[in-house]
Each structure stands twice: as C-alpha cells, then as structure tokens.
Amino acid sequence: MHTHYGFIFIGGGLSSLLAAYTWLKQGYNKPILIIEQSEKLCGNHTWSFNKTDILPEAWHILEPIINASWTKYEVKFPKINRILNIPYHSITSENLALRIQKLCSENPLLNIIIGQKATLIQQGNTHLSPIVLTEYKQEYTADWVIQATGAFQNYKDTAYQKFLGLEVMLENDINLEYPTIMDATVPQKDGFRFMYVLPFEPKRLLIEDTYYSLNSNLDTQQLYSEINTYAQNKGWIIQKIIRQEKGI
C-alpha cells in the first residue's frame, strides 16, 4: 500500500471506478487509491447508455464490462410512441466491481480500501498535497483528490430523480425484443413519472418506477405496489423478485 497517490477517489461508484479503470488501461503510471465506505464497491445498480453516448475511441474500454445489449429501444407517451434504432447497453454493479477487483490483482498501481469512511482534511496548494484521512486514522496524500460520493446538497434550487427498480423472474415467457426506457403513459404524480423496462432474458426483467420530482421522498412499499400493478396490466405474472435497486 502506497502513502502518496496520483489520484485518490473518495467513493467507489461508477464514475470513480470507470475513471481509474480507463486511466490504468491507457497506461497511467502513478498509483491510484479508491476508498469506499460501504462493504462493497459499486453498490447495487444498473447503468445504461446509448452507444452514441460514447466516443468511438473509448468503446474498447466499456465493451468488456457490458452485461446486456439491444439494437433499439422504445419510448412511450400518451399521444405518441417511438422506436429508436440506436444500440442500448447496460452495465451492472456486480460486473463492474469484478472487473475492477481483477484489475487490482493484476496491477499494483490500483489500491482499494472498503468499509472505511474518508474525508479530505486539508486542501493542498502548489507546495502541499491534499491529505485524506480515513476513520481509522490512516492518512494518505495525493496529487489530486476527487470527491465521488454523489451530488452536493447545498444547492437552493434542487430537484430529484428517484426510483425503485425490481429485477424479477416471470412465470410466463414474454420475449421482449428491446427495452422501454421511458413509458410515460402511466398515471402522472409527484412530478414527471415513467416506467423503465429492461428485458435481460425472456422471463427476467428489470422494471423500474422513476420520478423527476421536487422532493426526495421515496415510499418503497408504494412503489413495489406500482410496479406490480404495471406488470399485471401488461399480463406479466411476477414469480419472484431477484433483487431491488433504488436511488435518490
């Protein structure tokens, strides 16, 4: 374990792990430290994107960690539906974490600490490196420290994207060909609301109830019910819930 790093990331989520993964794959030659306060990297999320979101020269970085891909997707509104012939891809927390842990075992420049909270205790200047302190009083310095623990909460005009997603196994085989990334035909409440559906397998889906809202309230039990109602209206019978993910 080093004591001085080129970069220290406070937070082991998507942005910090992808940055570290990319830089080391491209030959960055200074040690990198990632400090994550929970007991595992990446949390429990599914991240999705259009292929057109990614620069062609960066594609080789993301391609090995993609879990699922589709050639197109659909959006639905009360007065119009549209199918967009744009490739769509998903990455899961589990797959990204496994890739990073493999890279960590192969590359001594990547160091990871999990299960410890960290703070930046001193801003650096041209003569003094920033200092990061963990809750067990371990101290590290770096050329750069990146705070990657989520959005700041001190903005006056803040709105929220909040969601509950259930990955489910169905009783019936529905063979959806492509995702619905926004179904806004559902009843509108608590801001702008839409359902999101990723068909991983003929019987395995991620169904997510999402809100763009002015408040951060998330009633998990109510959203469970909303997702079940949405599935029933589609004729999908949920056999079991594999996992859940939520965020605000």
Short mmCIF file of C-alpha atoms in Angstrom, two decimals:
data_model
loop_
_atom_site.label_atom_id
_atom_site.label_comp_id
_atom_site.label_asym_id
_atom_site.label_seq_id
_atom_site.Cartn_x
_atom_site.Cartn_y
_atom_site.Cartn_z
CA MET A 1 0.00 0.00 0.00
CA HIS A 2 1.39 3.38 -1.02
CA THR A 3 1.10 6.54 1.08
CA HIS A 4 1.16 9.05 -1.79
CA TYR A 5 -1.00 8.69 -4.88
CA GLY A 6 -1.53 10.35 -8.19
CA PHE A 7 -5.27 10.24 -7.54
CA ILE A 8 -7.42 9.38 -4.55
CA PHE A 9 -11.12 8.79 -5.15
CA ILE A 10 -13.40 9.19 -2.14
CA GLY A 11 -16.25 6.90 -3.13
CA GLY A 12 -16.18 3.65 -5.09
CA GLY A 13 -19.07 4.09 -7.51
CA LEU A 14 -19.45 4.20 -11.27
CA SER A 15 -17.60 7.44 -12.03
CA SER A 16 -14.50 6.77 -9.93
CA LEU A 17 -14.17 3.12 -10.95
CA LEU A 18 -14.56 3.87 -14.65
CA ALA A 19 -12.02 6.70 -14.41
CA ALA A 20 -9.45 4.54 -12.61
CA TYR A 21 -10.10 1.59 -14.93
CA THR A 22 -9.72 3.77 -18.03
CA TRP A 23 -6.58 5.59 -16.94
CA LEU A 24 -4.74 2.42 -15.93
CA LYS A 25 -5.78 0.66 -19.14
CA GLN A 26 -4.36 3.61 -21.05
CA GLY A 27 -1.02 3.46 -19.26
CA TYR A 28 -1.32 5.92 -16.35
CA ASN A 29 1.79 5.21 -14.27
CA LYS A 30 1.07 6.66 -10.82
CA PRO A 31 -0.70 4.79 -8.01
CA ILE A 32 -4.45 5.28 -7.60
CA LEU A 33 -6.43 4.75 -4.39
CA ILE A 34 -10.19 4.22 -4.15
CA ILE A 35 -11.80 4.49 -0.70
CA GLU A 36 -15.36 3.19 -0.32
CA GLN A 37 -17.22 3.43 2.99
CA SER A 38 -19.64 0.54 2.37
CA GLU A 39 -18.61 -3.10 2.41
CA LYS A 40 -18.57 -3.49 -1.37
CA LEU A 41 -17.80 -1.46 -4.46
CA CYS A 42 -20.43 0.00 -6.79
CA GLY A 43 -23.48 -0.54 -4.62
CA ASN A 44 -26.41 -2.26 -6.32
CA HIS A 45 -27.23 -0.54 -9.59
CA THR A 46 -27.81 -0.99 -13.29
CA TRP A 47 -26.29 1.70 -15.51
CA SER A 48 -27.45 2.01 -19.11
CA PHE A 49 -26.44 4.16 -22.05
CA ASN A 50 -26.80 4.66 -25.79
CA LYS A 51 -23.83 3.55 -27.85
CA THR A 52 -23.89 7.04 -29.39
CA ASP A 53 -23.15 8.49 -25.93
CA ILE A 54 -19.63 7.03 -26.09
CA LEU A 55 -16.76 8.30 -28.21
CA PRO A 56 -15.63 5.59 -30.68
CA GLU A 57 -12.10 5.62 -29.28
CA ALA A 58 -13.46 4.85 -25.79
CA TRP A 59 -15.63 1.93 -26.84
CA HIS A 60 -12.95 -0.70 -26.20
CA ILE A 61 -12.88 0.35 -22.53
CA LEU A 62 -16.60 -0.19 -21.93
CA GLU A 63 -17.29 -3.16 -24.19
CA PRO A 64 -15.76 -5.83 -21.90
CA ILE A 65 -17.90 -4.77 -18.91
CA ILE A 66 -21.28 -4.65 -20.69
CA ASN A 67 -23.84 -7.15 -19.38
CA ALA A 68 -26.66 -6.73 -21.90
CA SER A 69 -27.15 -5.09 -25.29
CA TRP A 70 -30.07 -4.35 -27.59
CA THR A 71 -30.18 -2.93 -31.12
CA LYS A 72 -33.02 -0.47 -30.35
CA TYR A 73 -35.37 0.82 -27.66
CA GLU A 74 -38.83 2.33 -27.28
CA VAL A 75 -40.28 5.44 -25.64
CA LYS A 76 -43.99 5.87 -24.93
CA PHE A 77 -46.06 8.98 -24.23
CA PRO A 78 -49.84 9.42 -24.07
CA LYS A 79 -50.08 10.64 -27.68
CA ILE A 80 -47.04 9.11 -29.36
CA ASN A 81 -44.81 6.03 -29.26
CA ARG A 82 -41.44 5.83 -30.94
CA ILE A 83 -38.86 3.12 -31.56
CA LEU A 84 -35.32 4.43 -31.88
CA ASN A 85 -32.85 2.29 -33.82
CA ILE A 86 -29.93 3.16 -31.55
CA PRO A 87 -27.96 0.42 -29.75
CA TYR A 88 -28.55 0.43 -25.99
CA HIS A 89 -26.33 -1.21 -23.36
CA SER A 90 -26.35 -1.98 -19.64
CA ILE A 91 -23.64 -2.49 -17.04
CA THR A 92 -24.31 -3.90 -13.57
CA SER A 93 -22.57 -3.05 -10.32
CA GLU A 94 -21.53 -6.66 -9.89
CA ASN A 95 -19.80 -6.93 -13.26
CA LEU A 96 -18.00 -3.60 -12.92
CA ALA A 97 -16.81 -4.46 -9.39
CA LEU A 98 -15.48 -7.83 -10.59
CA ARG A 99 -13.55 -6.13 -13.39
CA ILE A 100 -12.03 -3.60 -11.02
CA GLN A 101 -11.06 -6.26 -8.49
CA LYS A 102 -9.42 -8.30 -11.26
CA LEU A 103 -7.54 -5.20 -12.43
CA CYS A 104 -6.49 -4.56 -8.83
CA SER A 105 -4.99 -8.05 -8.57
CA GLU A 106 -3.14 -7.59 -11.87
CA ASN A 107 -1.93 -4.00 -11.46
CA PRO A 108 -0.09 -2.95 -8.27
CA LEU A 109 -0.83 0.71 -9.04
CA LEU A 110 -4.52 0.25 -8.14
CA ASN A 111 -5.33 0.10 -4.43
CA ILE A 112 -8.80 -0.22 -2.90
CA ILE A 113 -9.98 0.29 0.67
CA ILE A 114 -13.55 -0.75 1.50
CA GLY A 115 -15.53 -0.39 4.69
CA GLN A 116 -13.92 2.91 5.72
CA LYS A 117 -15.22 6.45 5.54
CA ALA A 118 -12.77 9.08 4.32
CA THR A 119 -12.59 12.84 4.41
CA LEU A 120 -10.43 15.47 2.76
CA ILE A 121 -8.95 17.23 5.78
CA GLN A 122 -6.67 19.74 4.13
CA GLN A 123 -6.79 21.47 0.77
CA GLY A 124 -3.48 21.47 -0.96
CA ASN A 125 -1.71 24.14 -2.95
CA THR A 126 1.32 24.11 -5.21
CA HIS A 127 3.54 23.24 -2.25
CA LEU A 128 1.33 20.90 -0.24
CA SER A 129 -0.60 17.84 -1.36
CA PRO A 130 -4.20 17.28 -0.25
CA ILE A 131 -4.45 14.94 2.74
CA VAL A 132 -7.14 12.25 3.04
CA LEU A 133 -7.87 10.71 6.43
CA THR A 134 -9.87 7.51 6.98
CA GLU A 135 -11.94 6.83 10.06
CA TYR A 136 -9.21 4.51 11.37
CA LYS A 137 -6.75 7.43 11.29
CA GLN A 138 -4.87 6.22 8.24
CA GLU A 139 -3.52 9.20 6.33
CA TYR A 140 -2.83 9.42 2.60
CA THR A 141 -1.73 12.22 0.29
CA ALA A 142 -2.29 12.67 -3.43
CA ASP A 143 -1.64 14.99 -6.32
CA TRP A 144 -5.42 15.11 -6.79
CA VAL A 145 -8.38 14.07 -4.66
CA ILE A 146 -11.75 13.51 -6.33
CA GLN A 147 -14.88 13.57 -4.18
CA ALA A 148 -17.10 10.94 -5.85
CA THR A 149 -19.79 10.34 -3.23
CA GLY A 150 -22.76 11.82 -5.03
CA ALA A 151 -24.39 15.18 -5.61
CA PHE A 152 -23.82 18.05 -3.23
CA GLN A 153 -26.86 19.01 -1.17
CA ASN A 154 -26.26 22.72 -0.72
CA TYR A 155 -27.94 23.99 -3.88
CA LYS A 156 -31.02 26.14 -3.32
CA ASP A 157 -32.88 25.06 -6.45
CA THR A 158 -32.53 21.29 -6.29
CA ALA A 159 -34.80 18.72 -7.89
CA TYR A 160 -34.54 14.94 -7.70
CA GLN A 161 -34.55 11.85 -9.84
CA LYS A 162 -35.68 8.97 -7.65
CA PHE A 163 -36.56 5.39 -8.46
CA LEU A 164 -37.20 1.86 -7.31
CA GLY A 165 -36.23 -0.94 -9.64
CA LEU A 166 -37.12 -4.61 -9.22
CA GLU A 167 -35.34 -7.32 -11.15
CA VAL A 168 -37.97 -10.02 -11.44
CA MET A 169 -38.50 -13.51 -12.78
CA LEU A 170 -41.83 -14.01 -14.51
CA GLU A 171 -43.98 -17.10 -14.69
CA ASN A 172 -44.68 -16.52 -18.37
CA ASP A 173 -42.21 -16.17 -21.23
CA ILE A 174 -42.77 -12.75 -22.83
CA ASN A 175 -39.77 -12.49 -25.20
CA LEU A 176 -39.48 -8.70 -25.28
CA GLU A 177 -37.16 -7.75 -28.14
CA TYR A 178 -35.98 -4.38 -26.79
CA PRO A 179 -36.20 -2.13 -23.72
CA THR A 180 -38.76 0.54 -22.97
CA ILE A 181 -36.60 3.23 -21.46
CA MET A 182 -39.45 5.64 -20.82
CA ASP A 183 -43.14 4.70 -20.56
CA ALA A 184 -44.87 7.92 -19.53
CA THR A 185 -48.37 6.55 -20.22
CA VAL A 186 -48.62 5.60 -16.52
CA PRO A 187 -50.60 7.90 -14.19
CA GLN A 188 -48.61 11.06 -13.51
CA LYS A 189 -47.94 12.09 -9.90
CA ASP A 190 -45.19 13.55 -7.74
CA GLY A 191 -43.65 15.33 -10.73
CA PHE A 192 -42.92 13.61 -14.04
CA ARG A 193 -43.20 9.83 -13.79
CA PHE A 194 -42.31 6.97 -16.11
CA MET A 195 -41.67 3.21 -16.06
CA TYR A 196 -38.47 1.68 -17.36
CA VAL A 197 -38.18 -1.94 -18.54
CA LEU A 198 -35.02 -3.86 -19.46
CA PRO A 199 -35.59 -7.40 -20.82
CA PHE A 200 -32.48 -9.37 -19.86
CA GLU A 201 -33.99 -12.77 -20.65
CA PRO A 202 -37.41 -13.99 -21.86
CA LYS A 203 -38.60 -14.28 -18.25
CA ARG A 204 -36.17 -11.91 -16.46
CA LEU A 205 -36.82 -8.17 -16.45
CA LEU A 206 -35.77 -5.05 -14.61
CA ILE A 207 -38.89 -2.94 -14.02
CA GLU A 208 -38.24 0.50 -12.58
CA ASP A 209 -40.65 3.19 -11.41
CA THR A 210 -38.92 6.58 -11.84
CA TYR A 211 -39.87 10.14 -10.80
CA TYR A 212 -38.44 13.56 -11.61
CA SER A 213 -39.66 15.33 -8.51
CA LEU A 214 -39.25 18.42 -6.35
CA ASN A 215 -38.90 16.29 -3.21
CA SER A 216 -36.72 13.37 -2.13
CA ASN A 217 -39.45 11.23 -0.57
CA LEU A 218 -39.40 7.60 -1.70
CA ASP A 219 -42.15 5.28 -0.45
CA THR A 220 -40.64 1.88 -1.21
CA GLN A 221 -43.75 -0.14 -0.37
CA GLN A 222 -45.93 2.07 -2.56
CA LEU A 223 -43.53 1.71 -5.48
CA TYR A 224 -43.48 -2.07 -5.00
CA SER A 225 -47.24 -1.95 -5.47
CA GLU A 226 -46.99 0.36 -8.51
CA ILE A 227 -44.51 -1.97 -10.22
CA ASN A 228 -46.69 -4.99 -9.52
CA THR A 229 -49.74 -3.18 -10.93
CA TYR A 230 -47.78 -2.19 -14.05
CA ALA A 231 -46.70 -5.81 -14.58
CA GLN A 232 -50.26 -7.07 -14.10
CA ASN A 233 -51.58 -4.56 -16.64
CA LYS A 234 -49.06 -5.95 -19.12
CA GLY A 235 -50.15 -9.51 -18.39
CA TRP A 236 -46.84 -10.32 -16.71
CA ILE A 237 -47.05 -12.55 -13.64
CA ILE A 238 -44.14 -11.99 -11.25
CA GLN A 239 -42.92 -15.31 -9.89
CA LYS A 240 -40.17 -13.89 -7.67
CA ILE A 241 -38.11 -10.77 -7.05
CA ILE A 242 -34.43 -11.42 -7.68
CA ARG A 243 -33.14 -8.14 -6.29
CA GLN A 244 -34.06 -4.46 -5.88
CA GLU A 245 -32.22 -1.24 -6.52
CA LYS A 246 -33.21 2.26 -5.53
CA GLY A 247 -31.78 5.72 -5.64
CA ILE A 248 -32.47 9.39 -4.99
#
